[in-house]
Amino acid sequence: MANTQPQPPTKRPEPSALSAQTSSATHQTPSVATSTQVLHNLQHQHLWTSLLTHTIPTPLPSSTKGQTQTHAVTLVSGIPPHRVYTHPDEQLWMLENGIREDDLRPERMFVIPTAHGQAWSLATMAAVFDELPRVARGLVEYSHRENGENGENGDDEMERKLTRYYEKREMARESREWGSQRLLLAMVDRGMGGDGTVAYYVVQEGEVKPRQN
């Protein structure tokens, strides 16, 4: 005689961590969902630490002169395991003073999460750069060193070199000798056939002077 006992219902698989985070954020705004996806990508694929989100007001791309409307842009910041960008003049100074990039502490970077096809304007980008000093104020800028690395329980000569470097870096920030403010633009591919891949581009404030080889 055939077994007529009812079969237990099929259990649906648990959503991934990213799906759960994105689903909970999607009901708010697309911007928040994009920021959540970028933060997840930075944390789990690129191994960034000390990740934070920051909301700042910026003008809408469609705003006209005299009728400026604002909307909130969510930035992500964190500390990557390695340096993301070094200005060529800074590289030259480091070479002349016997300092490698591996000798430096990774520093906090800001990221603008965007999706493919999202409208942006120069005014919006300028507003983001204008807000960076305020947003960055009080944040942990550099990663902590492990014991035994240069600069902590390391050799005295390297300690002196790094002290000179960070003093020079502060002066270069004021004079913009080593370039202006910079951040990363994260582009999430969500178009037709897009697989959600996140690409990152370095964006610098103002005009960047062309360099001759």
Short mmCIF file of C-alpha atoms in Angstrom, two decimals:
data_model
loop_
_atom_site.label_atom_id
_atom_site.label_comp_id
_atom_site.label_asym_id
_atom_site.label_seq_id
_atom_site.Cartn_x
_atom_site.Cartn_y
_atom_site.Cartn_z
CA MET A 1 0.00 0.00 0.00
CA ALA A 2 1.39 3.40 -0.98
CA ASN A 3 2.54 5.75 1.74
CA THR A 4 0.03 8.60 1.91
CA GLN A 5 1.65 10.55 4.73
CA PRO A 6 2.01 14.25 3.85
CA GLN A 7 5.50 15.39 2.97
CA PRO A 8 7.04 18.14 5.10
CA PRO A 9 7.09 21.52 3.39
CA THR A 10 10.28 22.45 1.58
CA LYS A 11 12.36 24.80 3.68
CA ARG A 12 13.48 27.87 1.83
CA PRO A 13 17.21 28.61 2.05
CA GLU A 14 18.29 31.41 4.32
CA PRO A 15 19.16 34.64 2.48
CA SER A 16 22.79 35.67 2.34
CA ALA A 17 24.09 38.36 4.66
CA LEU A 18 24.15 40.85 1.80
CA SER A 19 20.59 39.98 0.70
CA ALA A 20 19.32 40.39 4.24
CA GLN A 21 21.05 43.74 4.69
CA THR A 22 19.94 45.06 1.31
CA SER A 23 16.35 43.90 1.78
CA SER A 24 16.09 45.65 5.12
CA ALA A 25 17.53 48.85 3.63
CA THR A 26 15.69 48.88 0.31
CA HIS A 27 12.40 50.03 1.81
CA GLN A 28 14.11 53.28 2.85
CA THR A 29 15.86 54.66 -0.25
CA PRO A 30 17.83 53.23 -3.18
CA SER A 31 20.80 55.28 -1.95
CA VAL A 32 20.83 53.46 1.39
CA ALA A 33 20.60 50.07 -0.34
CA THR A 34 23.54 50.96 -2.60
CA SER A 35 25.58 52.15 0.39
CA THR A 36 24.84 48.90 2.21
CA GLN A 37 26.03 46.85 -0.76
CA VAL A 38 29.23 48.90 -1.10
CA LEU A 39 29.95 48.66 2.63
CA HIS A 40 29.48 44.88 2.49
CA ASN A 41 31.83 44.69 -0.52
CA LEU A 42 34.52 46.75 1.21
CA GLN A 43 34.30 44.70 4.39
CA HIS A 44 34.18 41.18 2.98
CA GLN A 45 35.96 41.40 -0.38
CA HIS A 46 38.51 44.16 0.23
CA LEU A 47 38.93 43.64 4.00
CA TRP A 48 38.41 47.24 5.09
CA THR A 49 38.00 47.90 8.81
CA SER A 50 36.48 50.65 11.01
CA LEU A 51 33.67 51.11 8.47
CA LEU A 52 31.19 53.92 9.02
CA THR A 53 28.40 55.61 7.07
CA HIS A 54 27.85 59.37 6.89
CA THR A 55 24.83 61.26 5.56
CA ILE A 56 25.38 64.72 4.07
CA PRO A 57 23.05 67.15 2.24
CA THR A 58 23.85 67.89 -1.41
CA PRO A 59 22.00 69.75 -4.20
CA LEU A 60 19.90 67.70 -6.58
CA PRO A 61 21.45 67.32 -10.06
CA SER A 62 18.28 68.90 -11.53
CA SER A 63 18.48 72.01 -9.34
CA THR A 64 18.63 75.34 -11.15
CA LYS A 65 20.22 78.61 -10.11
CA GLY A 66 18.10 80.27 -7.45
CA GLN A 67 15.99 77.14 -6.90
CA THR A 68 18.37 74.73 -5.21
CA GLN A 69 16.82 71.57 -3.82
CA THR A 70 18.81 69.23 -1.62
CA HIS A 71 18.84 65.51 -1.01
CA ALA A 72 20.87 63.29 1.30
CA VAL A 73 23.92 61.41 0.05
CA THR A 74 25.30 58.54 2.11
CA LEU A 75 29.08 58.16 2.19
CA VAL A 76 31.02 55.16 3.44
CA SER A 77 34.40 55.50 5.12
CA GLY A 78 36.87 52.94 6.38
CA ILE A 79 40.50 51.94 6.64
CA PRO A 80 41.79 49.66 3.85
CA PRO A 81 44.51 47.06 4.55
CA HIS A 82 46.86 48.90 2.19
CA ARG A 83 47.18 52.40 0.79
CA VAL A 84 44.78 53.11 -2.05
CA TYR A 85 46.53 56.09 -3.69
CA THR A 86 49.80 58.01 -3.30
CA HIS A 87 50.48 61.29 -5.08
CA PRO A 88 53.52 61.17 -7.44
CA ASP A 89 55.27 64.04 -5.60
CA GLU A 90 54.66 62.25 -2.32
CA GLN A 91 56.13 59.06 -3.80
CA LEU A 92 59.25 60.99 -4.84
CA TRP A 93 59.68 62.47 -1.34
CA MET A 94 59.29 59.02 0.20
CA LEU A 95 61.87 57.56 -2.19
CA GLU A 96 64.37 60.30 -1.40
CA ASN A 97 63.90 59.70 2.34
CA GLY A 98 64.02 55.91 2.29
CA ILE A 99 60.36 55.28 3.11
CA ARG A 100 58.24 52.59 1.48
CA GLU A 101 54.46 52.52 1.29
CA ASP A 102 54.52 49.40 3.47
CA ASP A 103 56.14 51.49 6.22
CA LEU A 104 53.10 53.78 6.43
CA ARG A 105 49.90 53.17 8.32
CA PRO A 106 46.84 52.65 6.09
CA GLU A 107 44.65 55.74 6.29
CA ARG A 108 40.90 56.28 6.30
CA MET A 109 39.32 56.75 2.89
CA PHE A 110 35.88 58.04 1.98
CA VAL A 111 33.75 56.33 -0.66
CA ILE A 112 30.75 57.65 -2.62
CA PRO A 113 28.41 54.72 -3.35
CA THR A 114 26.69 55.06 -6.74
CA ALA A 115 24.81 52.79 -9.12
CA HIS A 116 25.17 52.57 -12.90
CA GLY A 117 22.93 55.18 -14.52
CA GLN A 118 22.55 57.30 -11.39
CA ALA A 119 22.42 61.04 -12.11
CA TRP A 120 25.23 63.18 -10.68
CA SER A 121 26.41 66.75 -11.19
CA LEU A 122 29.54 68.79 -10.53
CA ALA A 123 27.61 70.74 -7.88
CA THR A 124 26.78 67.52 -6.05
CA MET A 125 30.37 66.32 -6.18
CA ALA A 126 31.64 69.72 -5.01
CA ALA A 127 29.20 69.65 -2.09
CA VAL A 128 30.58 66.26 -1.04
CA PHE A 129 34.16 67.58 -1.03
CA ASP A 130 33.03 70.68 0.90
CA GLU A 131 31.59 68.46 3.61
CA LEU A 132 34.56 66.08 3.92
CA PRO A 133 36.55 68.13 6.50
CA ARG A 134 33.50 68.35 8.77
CA VAL A 135 32.62 64.67 8.40
CA ALA A 136 36.22 63.54 8.95
CA ARG A 137 36.68 65.65 12.08
CA GLY A 138 37.22 63.44 15.11
CA LEU A 139 37.38 60.14 13.20
CA VAL A 140 40.23 57.65 13.59
CA GLU A 141 42.37 58.49 10.58
CA TYR A 142 45.02 55.76 10.66
CA SER A 143 44.96 52.07 11.49
CA HIS A 144 46.64 50.79 14.64
CA ARG A 145 49.98 49.06 14.23
CA GLU A 146 50.77 45.58 15.38
CA ASN A 147 53.65 45.21 17.82
CA GLY A 148 56.96 44.85 16.06
CA GLU A 149 56.04 46.94 13.00
CA ASN A 150 58.03 50.00 12.07
CA GLY A 151 56.96 52.99 14.11
CA GLU A 152 56.13 50.90 17.18
CA ASN A 153 58.88 48.83 18.79
CA GLY A 154 60.72 49.24 15.48
CA ASP A 155 64.15 50.72 14.78
CA ASP A 156 64.82 54.30 15.86
CA GLU A 157 65.95 55.43 12.41
CA MET A 158 62.65 54.45 10.79
CA GLU A 159 60.78 56.07 13.66
CA ARG A 160 62.54 59.37 12.92
CA LYS A 161 61.85 59.03 9.20
CA LEU A 162 58.16 58.44 9.80
CA THR A 163 57.97 61.38 12.19
CA ARG A 164 59.43 63.63 9.49
CA TYR A 165 57.04 62.15 6.95
CA TYR A 166 53.88 62.82 8.95
CA GLU A 167 55.06 66.36 9.74
CA LYS A 168 55.68 66.93 6.04
CA ARG A 169 52.30 65.42 5.19
CA GLU A 170 50.47 67.88 7.43
CA MET A 171 52.23 70.81 5.74
CA ALA A 172 51.51 69.35 2.30
CA ARG A 173 47.82 69.13 3.16
CA GLU A 174 47.71 72.84 3.89
CA SER A 175 49.63 73.79 0.75
CA ARG A 176 48.13 71.00 -1.39
CA GLU A 177 51.66 70.21 -2.50
CA TRP A 178 50.73 66.54 -2.64
CA GLY A 179 47.36 67.09 -4.24
CA SER A 180 43.93 68.08 -3.00
CA GLN A 181 41.28 66.05 -1.23
CA ARG A 182 40.47 62.70 -2.80
CA LEU A 183 37.98 59.91 -2.35
CA LEU A 184 36.77 56.77 -4.11
CA LEU A 185 33.71 56.59 -6.34
CA ALA A 186 32.11 53.15 -6.05
CA MET A 187 30.03 52.16 -9.09
CA VAL A 188 27.61 49.24 -8.68
CA ASP A 189 26.64 47.55 -11.95
CA ARG A 190 22.88 46.98 -11.76
CA GLY A 191 21.99 47.52 -15.40
CA MET A 192 20.59 44.92 -17.76
CA GLY A 193 22.83 41.91 -17.38
CA GLY A 194 24.69 43.53 -14.49
CA ASP A 195 25.89 41.16 -11.80
CA GLY A 196 26.27 43.68 -8.99
CA THR A 197 30.03 44.04 -9.49
CA VAL A 198 31.46 47.08 -7.69
CA ALA A 199 34.21 49.09 -9.45
CA TYR A 200 36.18 51.81 -7.68
CA TYR A 201 37.62 55.02 -9.16
CA VAL A 202 39.85 57.65 -7.54
CA VAL A 203 38.27 61.12 -7.67
CA GLN A 204 40.24 64.25 -6.78
CA GLU A 205 38.93 67.69 -5.88
CA GLY A 206 39.35 70.52 -8.38
CA GLU A 207 41.52 70.52 -11.47
CA VAL A 208 44.34 68.00 -11.59
CA LYS A 209 47.44 69.32 -13.32
CA PRO A 210 48.59 67.02 -16.14
CA ARG A 211 51.98 65.46 -15.52
CA GLN A 212 54.74 64.91 -18.06
CA ASN A 213 56.58 61.61 -18.09
#
